[in-house]
Coordinates of C-alpha atoms (C1' of nucleotides) in Angstrom, one line a residue:
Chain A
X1 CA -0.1 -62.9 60.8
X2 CA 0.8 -65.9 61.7
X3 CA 0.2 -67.7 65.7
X4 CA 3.7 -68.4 66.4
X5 CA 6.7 -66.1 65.8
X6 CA 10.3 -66.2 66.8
X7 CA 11.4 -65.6 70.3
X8 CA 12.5 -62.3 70.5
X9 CA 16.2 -62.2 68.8
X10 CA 16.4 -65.5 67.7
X11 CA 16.9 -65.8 63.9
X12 CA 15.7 -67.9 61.0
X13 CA 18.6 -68.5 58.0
X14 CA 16.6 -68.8 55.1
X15 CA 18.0 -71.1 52.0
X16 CA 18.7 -68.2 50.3
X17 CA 21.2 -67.7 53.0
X18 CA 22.6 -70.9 53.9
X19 CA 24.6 -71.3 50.4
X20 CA 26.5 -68.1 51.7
X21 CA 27.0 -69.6 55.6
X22 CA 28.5 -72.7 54.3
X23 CA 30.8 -71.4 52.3
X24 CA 31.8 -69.1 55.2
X25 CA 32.2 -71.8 57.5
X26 CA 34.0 -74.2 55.6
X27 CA 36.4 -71.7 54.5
X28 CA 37.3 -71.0 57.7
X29 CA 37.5 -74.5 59.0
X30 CA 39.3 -75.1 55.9
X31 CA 41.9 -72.5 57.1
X32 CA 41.8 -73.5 61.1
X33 CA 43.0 -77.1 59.9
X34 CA 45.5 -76.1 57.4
X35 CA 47.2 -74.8 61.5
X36 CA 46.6 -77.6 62.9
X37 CA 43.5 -76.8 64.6
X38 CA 41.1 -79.3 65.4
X39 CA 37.0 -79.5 66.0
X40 CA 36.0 -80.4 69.1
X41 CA 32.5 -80.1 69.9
X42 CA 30.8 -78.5 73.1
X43 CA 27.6 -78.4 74.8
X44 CA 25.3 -75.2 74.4
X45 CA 24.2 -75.9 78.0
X46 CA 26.5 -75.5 81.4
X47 CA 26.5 -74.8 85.0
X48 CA 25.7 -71.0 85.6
X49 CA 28.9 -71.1 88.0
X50 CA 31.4 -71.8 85.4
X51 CA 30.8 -68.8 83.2
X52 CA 30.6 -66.8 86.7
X53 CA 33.8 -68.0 87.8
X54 CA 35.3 -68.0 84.3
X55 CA 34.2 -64.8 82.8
X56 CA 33.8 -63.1 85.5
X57 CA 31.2 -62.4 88.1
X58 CA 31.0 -58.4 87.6
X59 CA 31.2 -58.6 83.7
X60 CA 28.2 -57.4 82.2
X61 CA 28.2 -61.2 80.0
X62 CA 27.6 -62.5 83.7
X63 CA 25.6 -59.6 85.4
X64 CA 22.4 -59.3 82.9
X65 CA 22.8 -61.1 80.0
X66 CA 22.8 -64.6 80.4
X67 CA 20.1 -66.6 80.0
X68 CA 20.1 -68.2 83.4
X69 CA 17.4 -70.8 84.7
X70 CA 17.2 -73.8 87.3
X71 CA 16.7 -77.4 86.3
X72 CA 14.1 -79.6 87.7
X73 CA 16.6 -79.8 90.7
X74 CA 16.8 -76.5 91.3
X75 CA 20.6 -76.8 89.6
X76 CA 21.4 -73.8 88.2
X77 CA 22.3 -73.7 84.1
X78 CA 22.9 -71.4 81.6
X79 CA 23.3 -71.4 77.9
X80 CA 26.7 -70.6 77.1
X81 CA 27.3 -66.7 76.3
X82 CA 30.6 -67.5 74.9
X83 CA 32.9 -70.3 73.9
X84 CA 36.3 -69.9 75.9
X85 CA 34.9 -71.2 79.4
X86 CA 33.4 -74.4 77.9
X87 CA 36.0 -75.3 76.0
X88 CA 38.4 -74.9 79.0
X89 CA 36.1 -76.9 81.3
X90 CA 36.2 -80.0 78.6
X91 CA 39.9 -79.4 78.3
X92 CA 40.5 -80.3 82.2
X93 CA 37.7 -82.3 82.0
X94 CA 39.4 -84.8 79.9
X95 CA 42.3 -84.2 80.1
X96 CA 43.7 -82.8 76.9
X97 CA 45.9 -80.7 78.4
X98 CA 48.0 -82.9 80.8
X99 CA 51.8 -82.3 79.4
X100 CA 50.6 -81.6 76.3
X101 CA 49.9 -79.0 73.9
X102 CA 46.0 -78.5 72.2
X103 CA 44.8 -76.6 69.4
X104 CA 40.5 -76.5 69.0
X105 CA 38.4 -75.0 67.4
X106 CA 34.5 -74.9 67.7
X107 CA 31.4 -73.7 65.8
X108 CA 27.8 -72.9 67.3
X109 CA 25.4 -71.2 68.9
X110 CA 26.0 -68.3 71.7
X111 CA 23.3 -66.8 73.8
X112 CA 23.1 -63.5 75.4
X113 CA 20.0 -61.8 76.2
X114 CA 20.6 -58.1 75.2
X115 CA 18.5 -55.5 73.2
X116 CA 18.3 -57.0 69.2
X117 CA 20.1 -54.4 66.4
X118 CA 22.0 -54.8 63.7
X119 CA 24.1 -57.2 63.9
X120 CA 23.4 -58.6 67.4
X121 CA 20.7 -61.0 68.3
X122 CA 20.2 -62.9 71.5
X123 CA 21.6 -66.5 69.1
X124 CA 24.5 -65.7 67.5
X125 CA 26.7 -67.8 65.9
X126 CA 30.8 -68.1 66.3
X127 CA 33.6 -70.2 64.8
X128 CA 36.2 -69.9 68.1
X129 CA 39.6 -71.6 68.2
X130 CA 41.9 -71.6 71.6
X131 CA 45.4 -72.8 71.8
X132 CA 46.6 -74.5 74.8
X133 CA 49.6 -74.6 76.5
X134 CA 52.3 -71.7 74.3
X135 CA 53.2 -69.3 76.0
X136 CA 55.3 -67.2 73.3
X137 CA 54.3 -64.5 71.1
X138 CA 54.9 -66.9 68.3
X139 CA 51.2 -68.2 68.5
X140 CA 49.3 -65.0 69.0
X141 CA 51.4 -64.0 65.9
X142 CA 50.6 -67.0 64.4
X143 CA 46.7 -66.8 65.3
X144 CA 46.2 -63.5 63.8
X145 CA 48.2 -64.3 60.3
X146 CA 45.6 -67.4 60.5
X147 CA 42.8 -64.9 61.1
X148 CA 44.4 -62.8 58.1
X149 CA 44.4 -65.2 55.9
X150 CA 40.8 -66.9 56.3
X151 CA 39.5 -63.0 55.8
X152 CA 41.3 -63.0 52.2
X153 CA 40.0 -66.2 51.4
X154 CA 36.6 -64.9 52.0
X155 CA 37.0 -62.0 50.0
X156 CA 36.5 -59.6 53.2
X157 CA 40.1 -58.3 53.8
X158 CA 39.8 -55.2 52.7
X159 CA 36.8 -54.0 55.0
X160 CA 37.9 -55.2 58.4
X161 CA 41.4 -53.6 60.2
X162 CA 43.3 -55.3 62.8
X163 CA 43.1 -53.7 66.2
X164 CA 45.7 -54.7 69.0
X165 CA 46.6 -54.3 72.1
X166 CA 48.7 -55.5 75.6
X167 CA 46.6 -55.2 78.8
X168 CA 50.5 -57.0 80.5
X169 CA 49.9 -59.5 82.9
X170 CA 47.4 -59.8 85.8
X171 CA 49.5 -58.4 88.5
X172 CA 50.2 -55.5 86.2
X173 CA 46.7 -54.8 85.5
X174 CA 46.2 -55.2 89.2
X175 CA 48.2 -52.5 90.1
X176 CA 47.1 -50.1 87.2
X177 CA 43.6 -50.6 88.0
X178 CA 44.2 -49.2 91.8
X179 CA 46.1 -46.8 90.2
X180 CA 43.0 -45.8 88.1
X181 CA 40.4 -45.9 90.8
X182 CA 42.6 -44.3 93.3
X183 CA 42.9 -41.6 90.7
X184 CA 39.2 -41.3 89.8
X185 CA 37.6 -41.6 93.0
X186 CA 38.2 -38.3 94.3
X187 CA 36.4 -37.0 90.8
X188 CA 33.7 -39.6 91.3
X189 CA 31.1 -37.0 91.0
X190 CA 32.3 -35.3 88.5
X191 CA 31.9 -38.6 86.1
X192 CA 28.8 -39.7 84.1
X193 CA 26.7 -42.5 85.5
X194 CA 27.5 -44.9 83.4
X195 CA 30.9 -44.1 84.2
X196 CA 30.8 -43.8 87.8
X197 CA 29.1 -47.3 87.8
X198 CA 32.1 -48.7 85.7
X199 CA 34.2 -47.5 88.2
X200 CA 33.5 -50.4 90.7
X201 CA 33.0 -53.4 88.4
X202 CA 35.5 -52.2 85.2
X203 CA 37.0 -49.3 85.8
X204 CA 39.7 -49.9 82.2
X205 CA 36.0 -49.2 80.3
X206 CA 35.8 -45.7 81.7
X207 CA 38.4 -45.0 79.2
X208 CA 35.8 -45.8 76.3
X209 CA 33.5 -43.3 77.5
X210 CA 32.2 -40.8 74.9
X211 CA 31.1 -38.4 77.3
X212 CA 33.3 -34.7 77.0
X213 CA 33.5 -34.0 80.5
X214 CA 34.8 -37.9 81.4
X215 CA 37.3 -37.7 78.7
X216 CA 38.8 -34.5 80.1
X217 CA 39.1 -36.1 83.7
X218 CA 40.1 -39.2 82.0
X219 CA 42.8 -37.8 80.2
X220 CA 45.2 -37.3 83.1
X221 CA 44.4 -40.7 84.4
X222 CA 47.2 -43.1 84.6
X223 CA 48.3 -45.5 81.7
X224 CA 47.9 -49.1 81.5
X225 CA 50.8 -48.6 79.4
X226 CA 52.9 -47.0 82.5
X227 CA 52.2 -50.3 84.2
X228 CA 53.4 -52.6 81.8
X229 CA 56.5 -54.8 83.0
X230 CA 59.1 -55.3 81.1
X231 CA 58.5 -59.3 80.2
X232 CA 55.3 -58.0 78.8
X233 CA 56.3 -55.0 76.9
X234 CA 58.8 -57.6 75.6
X235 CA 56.0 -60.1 74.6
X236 CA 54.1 -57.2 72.7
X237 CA 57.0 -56.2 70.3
X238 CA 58.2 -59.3 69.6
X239 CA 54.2 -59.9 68.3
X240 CA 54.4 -56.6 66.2
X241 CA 57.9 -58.0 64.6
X242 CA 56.2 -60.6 63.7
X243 CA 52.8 -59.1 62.0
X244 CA 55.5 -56.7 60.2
X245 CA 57.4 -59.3 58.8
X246 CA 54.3 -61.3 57.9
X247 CA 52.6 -58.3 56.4
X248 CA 49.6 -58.3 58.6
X249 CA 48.6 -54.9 59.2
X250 CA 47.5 -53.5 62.4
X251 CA 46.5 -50.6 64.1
X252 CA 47.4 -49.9 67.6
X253 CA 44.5 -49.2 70.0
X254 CA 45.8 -48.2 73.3
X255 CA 41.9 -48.4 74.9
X256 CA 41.4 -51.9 72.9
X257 CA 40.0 -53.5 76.2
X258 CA 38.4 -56.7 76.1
X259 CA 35.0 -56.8 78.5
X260 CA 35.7 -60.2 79.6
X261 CA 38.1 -60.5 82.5
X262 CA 39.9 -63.5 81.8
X263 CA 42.2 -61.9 78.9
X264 CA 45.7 -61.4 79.4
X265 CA 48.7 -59.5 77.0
X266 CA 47.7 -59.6 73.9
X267 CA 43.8 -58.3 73.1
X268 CA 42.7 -57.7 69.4
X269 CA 39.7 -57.4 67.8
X270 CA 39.0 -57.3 64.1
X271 CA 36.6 -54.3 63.2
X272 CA 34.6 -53.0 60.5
X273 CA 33.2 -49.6 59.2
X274 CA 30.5 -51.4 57.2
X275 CA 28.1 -52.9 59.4
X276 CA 27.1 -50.0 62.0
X277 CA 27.3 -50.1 65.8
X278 CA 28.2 -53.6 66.3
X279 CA 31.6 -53.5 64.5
X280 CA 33.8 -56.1 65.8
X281 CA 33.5 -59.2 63.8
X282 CA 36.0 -61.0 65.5
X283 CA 38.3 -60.7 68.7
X284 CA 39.7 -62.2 71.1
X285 CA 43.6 -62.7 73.2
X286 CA 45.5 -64.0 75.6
X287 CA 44.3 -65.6 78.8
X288 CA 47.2 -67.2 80.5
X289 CA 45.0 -67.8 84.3
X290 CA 41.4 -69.0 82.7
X291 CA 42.8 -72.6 83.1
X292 CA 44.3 -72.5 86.2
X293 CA 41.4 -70.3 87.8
X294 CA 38.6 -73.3 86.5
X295 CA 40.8 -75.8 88.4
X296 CA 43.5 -76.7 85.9
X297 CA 47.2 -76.3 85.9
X298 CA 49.0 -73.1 84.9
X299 CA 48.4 -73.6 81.5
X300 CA 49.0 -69.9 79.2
X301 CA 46.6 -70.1 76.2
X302 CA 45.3 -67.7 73.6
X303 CA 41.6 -67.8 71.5
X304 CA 39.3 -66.2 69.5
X305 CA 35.7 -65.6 68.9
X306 CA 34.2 -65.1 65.2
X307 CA 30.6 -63.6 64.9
X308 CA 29.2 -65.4 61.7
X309 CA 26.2 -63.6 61.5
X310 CA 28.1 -60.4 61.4
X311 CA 30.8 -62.2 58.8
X312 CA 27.9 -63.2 57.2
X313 CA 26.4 -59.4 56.4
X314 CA 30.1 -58.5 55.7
X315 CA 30.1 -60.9 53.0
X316 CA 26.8 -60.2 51.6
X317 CA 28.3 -56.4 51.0
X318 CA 31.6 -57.6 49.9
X319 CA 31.1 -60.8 47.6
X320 CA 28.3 -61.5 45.5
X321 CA 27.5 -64.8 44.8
X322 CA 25.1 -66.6 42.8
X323 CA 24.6 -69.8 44.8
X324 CA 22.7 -72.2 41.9
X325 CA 20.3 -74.3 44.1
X326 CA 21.3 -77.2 41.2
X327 CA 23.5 -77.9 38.3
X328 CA 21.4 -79.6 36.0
X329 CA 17.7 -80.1 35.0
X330 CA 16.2 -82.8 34.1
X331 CA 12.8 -82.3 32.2
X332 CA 9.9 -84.0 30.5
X333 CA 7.8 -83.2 27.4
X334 CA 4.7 -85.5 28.8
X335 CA 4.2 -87.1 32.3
X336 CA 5.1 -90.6 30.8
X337 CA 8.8 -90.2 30.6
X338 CA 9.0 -89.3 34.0
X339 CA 10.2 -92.9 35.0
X340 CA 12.4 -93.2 32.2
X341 CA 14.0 -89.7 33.7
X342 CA 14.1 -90.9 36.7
X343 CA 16.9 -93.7 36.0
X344 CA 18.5 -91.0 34.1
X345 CA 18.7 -89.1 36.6
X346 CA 20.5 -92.0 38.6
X347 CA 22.9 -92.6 36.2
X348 CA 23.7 -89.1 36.0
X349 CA 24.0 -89.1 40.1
X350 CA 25.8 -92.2 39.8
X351 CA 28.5 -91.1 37.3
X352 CA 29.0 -87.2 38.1
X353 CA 29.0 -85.4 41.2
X354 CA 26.6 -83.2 40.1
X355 CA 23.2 -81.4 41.8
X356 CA 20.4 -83.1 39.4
X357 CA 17.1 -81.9 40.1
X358 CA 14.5 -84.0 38.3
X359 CA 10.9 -81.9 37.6
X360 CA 8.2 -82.7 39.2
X361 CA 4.7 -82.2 39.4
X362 CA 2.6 -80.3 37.0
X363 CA 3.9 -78.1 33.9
X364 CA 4.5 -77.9 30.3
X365 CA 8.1 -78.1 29.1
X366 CA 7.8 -74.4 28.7
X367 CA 7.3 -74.0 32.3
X368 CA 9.9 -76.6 33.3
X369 CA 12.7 -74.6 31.4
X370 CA 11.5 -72.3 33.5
X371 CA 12.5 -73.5 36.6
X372 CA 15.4 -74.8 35.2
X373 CA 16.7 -71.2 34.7
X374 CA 15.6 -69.9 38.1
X375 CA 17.2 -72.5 39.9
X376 CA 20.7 -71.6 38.1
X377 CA 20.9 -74.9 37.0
X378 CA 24.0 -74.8 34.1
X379 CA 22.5 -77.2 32.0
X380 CA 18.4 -78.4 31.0
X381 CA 18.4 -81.9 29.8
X382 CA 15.3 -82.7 28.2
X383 CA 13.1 -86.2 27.6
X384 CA 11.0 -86.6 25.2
X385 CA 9.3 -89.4 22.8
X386 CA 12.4 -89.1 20.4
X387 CA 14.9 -89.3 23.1
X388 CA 13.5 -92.4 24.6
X389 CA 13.2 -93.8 21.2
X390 CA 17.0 -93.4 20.3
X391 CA 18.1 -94.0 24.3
X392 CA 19.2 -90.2 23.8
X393 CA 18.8 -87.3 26.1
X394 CA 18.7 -83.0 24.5
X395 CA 21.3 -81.4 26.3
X396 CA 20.6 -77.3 26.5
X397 CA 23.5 -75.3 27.3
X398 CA 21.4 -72.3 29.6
X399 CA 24.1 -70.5 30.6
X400 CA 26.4 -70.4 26.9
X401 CA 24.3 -69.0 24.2
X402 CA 27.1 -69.9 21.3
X403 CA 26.5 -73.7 22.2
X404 CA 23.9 -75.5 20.6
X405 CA 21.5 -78.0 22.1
X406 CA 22.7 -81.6 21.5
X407 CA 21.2 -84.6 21.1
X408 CA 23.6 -87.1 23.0
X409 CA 23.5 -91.0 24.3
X410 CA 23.9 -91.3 28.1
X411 CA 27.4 -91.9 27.6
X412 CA 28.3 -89.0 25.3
X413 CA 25.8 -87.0 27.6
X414 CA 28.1 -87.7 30.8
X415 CA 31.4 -87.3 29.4
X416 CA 29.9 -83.5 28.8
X417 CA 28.7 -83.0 31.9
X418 CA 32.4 -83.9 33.0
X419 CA 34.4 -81.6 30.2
Chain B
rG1 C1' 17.9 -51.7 80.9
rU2 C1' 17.1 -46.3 78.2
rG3 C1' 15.5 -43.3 73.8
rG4 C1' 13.4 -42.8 68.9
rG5 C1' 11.2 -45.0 64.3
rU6 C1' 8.0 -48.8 62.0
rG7 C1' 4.0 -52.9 61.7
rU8 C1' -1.2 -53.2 55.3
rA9 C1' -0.4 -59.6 50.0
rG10 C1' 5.4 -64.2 50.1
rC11 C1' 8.7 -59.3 49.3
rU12 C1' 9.0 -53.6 48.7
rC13 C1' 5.4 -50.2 49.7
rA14 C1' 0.8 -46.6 48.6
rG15 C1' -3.8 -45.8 51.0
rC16 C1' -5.4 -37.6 52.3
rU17 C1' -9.4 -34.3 57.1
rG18 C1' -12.8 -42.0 59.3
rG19 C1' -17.0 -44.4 54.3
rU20 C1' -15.4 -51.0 54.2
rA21 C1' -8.0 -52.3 50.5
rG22 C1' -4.4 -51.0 46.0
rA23 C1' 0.5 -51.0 43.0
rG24 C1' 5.1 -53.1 41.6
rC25 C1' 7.9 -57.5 42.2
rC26 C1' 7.3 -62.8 42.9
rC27 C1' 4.3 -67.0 41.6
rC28 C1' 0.7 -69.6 38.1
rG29 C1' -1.5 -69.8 33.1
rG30 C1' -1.8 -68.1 28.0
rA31 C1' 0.1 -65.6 23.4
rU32 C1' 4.4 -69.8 21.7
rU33 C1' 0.0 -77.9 21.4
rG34 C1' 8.5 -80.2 22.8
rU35 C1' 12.3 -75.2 24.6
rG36 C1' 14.1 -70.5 29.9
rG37 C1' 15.7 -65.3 30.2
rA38 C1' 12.6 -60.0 26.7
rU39 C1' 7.4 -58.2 25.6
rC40 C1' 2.1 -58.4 26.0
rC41 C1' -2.6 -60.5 28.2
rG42 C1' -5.0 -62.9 32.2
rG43 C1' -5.1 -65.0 37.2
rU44 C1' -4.0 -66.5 42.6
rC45 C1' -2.6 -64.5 47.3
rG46 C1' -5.0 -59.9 53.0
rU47 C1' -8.0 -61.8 60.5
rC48 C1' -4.5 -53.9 57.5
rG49 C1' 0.5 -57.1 64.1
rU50 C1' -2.9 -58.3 68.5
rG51 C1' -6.6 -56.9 72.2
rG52 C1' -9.8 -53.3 73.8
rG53 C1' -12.2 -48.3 73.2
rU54 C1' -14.8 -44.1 70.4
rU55 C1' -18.3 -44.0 66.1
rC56 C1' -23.9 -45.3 62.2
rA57 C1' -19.0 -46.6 60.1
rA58 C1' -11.9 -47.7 61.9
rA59 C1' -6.2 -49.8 58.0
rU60 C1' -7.2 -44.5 59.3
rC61 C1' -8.7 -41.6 65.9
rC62 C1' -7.6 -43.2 71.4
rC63 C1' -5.4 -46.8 75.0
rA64 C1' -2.8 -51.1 75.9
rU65 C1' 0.2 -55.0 74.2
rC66 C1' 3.5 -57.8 71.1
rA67 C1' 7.0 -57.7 67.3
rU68 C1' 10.6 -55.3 64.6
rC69 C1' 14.4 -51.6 63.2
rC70 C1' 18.1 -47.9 64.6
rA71 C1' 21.0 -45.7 68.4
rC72 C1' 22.8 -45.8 73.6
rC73 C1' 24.9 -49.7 76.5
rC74 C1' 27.6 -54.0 75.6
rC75 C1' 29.9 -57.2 72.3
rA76 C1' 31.1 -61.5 68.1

RNA sequence: GUGGGUGUAGCUCAGCUGGUAGAGCCCCGGAUUGUGGAUCCGGUCGUCGUGGGUUCAAAUCCCAUCAUCCACCCCA
């Protein structure tokens, strides 16, 4: 066993995962900037008070699961739990949104210190994008045809549905939520902890409760949807229209709430069957009053967060991929051609784009063609006396039975590699 | 934070009512002295999670602890 291991829920991603990541990630950058979206880049470190105020001080984010901890002046800082209030804070910060409209997006590490399972860790990682200063329905429909799009690309579509919701406008929710707790209270001991707790910091969750005897009570309880003005009913439909007419399926989910207070309108989340309890692989909404309530202006905006290390299990069950670790091989009969392979191996680098991996150390050729096959490498280019005599190189097709090895000059040798 | 399961080789796992650790895969070499994938032969790799206890003797029984997995909860 070895001295040191990994701090409870931190992960390692092991090469034979980080072909997989990348090509995750920069297919959904890829898609982000084909929007308009840009990167902008944000520390994993901020003051405690900015997620509290943000977030929300009665969220359970907030209440137990940040990590949390004083610097050597007793300031105190915590590793963000989540994207949205960072990227706010460098928004005013700087700036970026003075009379002006912004469209980010960010990749990195999140923190939260729950209990590890599938599919949650204390690091996780997310690709978020928030867009500043719209108002309309137009970019929340917008947003989730994005989303919809960078899910085909990776070849997940068909195992994550779109979940959406309105939770209207603060006020709105205001007054439902006094609604709700005026309702509940007199059947406060009727209710299951958990759900009597919920009552004084989120009583909307109560609605998630899979207890029988809180469902029955919570079945009479008022709507949020009874609450609704008429601005935001008008907001929601004119999103729907839009998903219709762009083909992006959805699902209604009238008890879609998200657990973070600063959302607004529109909530969605993207879920799957495939990857047990922790389902959602990516939500997010509207949070018109996050700016304005971390010192801003009035600025409406709507985000997103994407849980890569979920996305990335998704894709592992949905697309397999052989991800070669090179595309050609460069090897030796005897340990004196090595040199001589080496420039090769620079011209090659030189005139192709290609992954050459040169042999090195011990091992017959036998052993070398080896490697060269377990390292998916599409072609084994091979040294020898003969070759070095005639300035040739063997080319060996590994992956194309019908072609037979050549022996090429350099030149003839790249113009194949580049057929 | 709550409940349950599991920790033995790099990986997947076997190891009975205690007697001093095994298989498959992987990796290395050979059969094939310059040609991969198949087959056969040989080989390397263990603080049996950690600490303590019981015992002549512990991977095995007991206690503690750490890690991990699944679920609750919560969320991406």
């Amino acid at each position: 066993m070895p001295q040191y291991q990994l701090v409870r829920g931190m992960r390692d991603i092991l090469p034979s995962a980080t072909a997989r990541w990348r090509e995750i990630e920069t297919t959904v950058i890829d898609v982000l900037s084909r929007y308009g979206y840009e990167e902008i880049r944000l520390p994993l470190l901020e003051s405690t008070e900015l997620f509290s105020r943000g977030v929300g001080e009665a969220t359970d984010l907030v209440e137990k699961e940040m990590y949390t901890f004083p610097d050597r002046k007793g300031k105190s800082l915590s590793l963000r739990p989540e994207g949205t209030a960072g990227c706010v804070r460098a928004c005013i910060e700087n700036g970026l949104l003075h009379n002006r409209k912004q469209k980010l997006w960010y990749h990195g590490s999140m923190f939260r210190y729950e209990r590890p399972q599938k599919g949650r860790n204390r690091e996780h990682t997310q690709i978020g994008a928030e867009a500043f200063g719209m108002p309309g329905p137009d970019i929340d429909a917008e947003m989730l045809v994005m989303l919809a799009r960078a899910f085909r690309d990776l070849g997940v579509a068909s195992a994550l549905t779109l979940e959406l919701n309105t939770i209207g406008s603060a006020a709105s929710r205001a007054r439902h939520r006094q609604a709700l707790v005026d309702y509940l209270t007199p059947h406060r001991d009727e209710l299951d902890a958990d759900s009597r707790r919920r009552l004084a910091t989120n009583p909307l969750r109560i609605f998630d409760s899979k207890v029988p005897s809180t469902r029955a009570i919570v079945a009479a309880a008022p709507k949020l949807h009874d609450y609704l003005d008429a601005a935001a009913e008008a907001h929601f439909d004119d999103l729907r229209r839009r998903l219709d007419a762009a083909h992006v399926d959805h699902r209604l989910n009238p008890l879609l709430v998200r657990g973070l207070d600063y959302y607004t309108h529109t909530v969605f989340e993207w879920v799957t069957e495939a990857l047990g309890a922790q389902n959602a692989v990516c939500s997010g909404g509207r949070y018109d009053g996050l700016v304005e309530r971390l010192g801003g202006r009035a600025i409406p905006a709507a985000g997103f967060g994407m849980g890569l290390d979920r996305l990335a299990l998704l894709h592992e069950r949905s697309v397999s991929a052989d991800y070669a670790q090179a595309d050609l091989y460069l090897a030796v009969a005897a340990p004196e051609h090595a040199s001589w392979a080496s420039a090769l191996a620079e011209r090659i680098r030189d005139a192709t784009p290609l992954r050459v991996l040169q042999h090195a150390g011990a091992g017959g050729l036998r052993s070398q063609l080896g490697e060269a096959d377990r390292c998916g490498a599409r072609w084994a280019a091979i040294v020898g006396d003969e070759e070095m005599a005639e300035e040739c190189v063997s080319l060996k097709w590994l992956r194309d039975e019908q072609r037979p090895q050549a022996k090429l000059t350099v030149h003839a040798l790249i113009d194949a590699l580049l057929a």
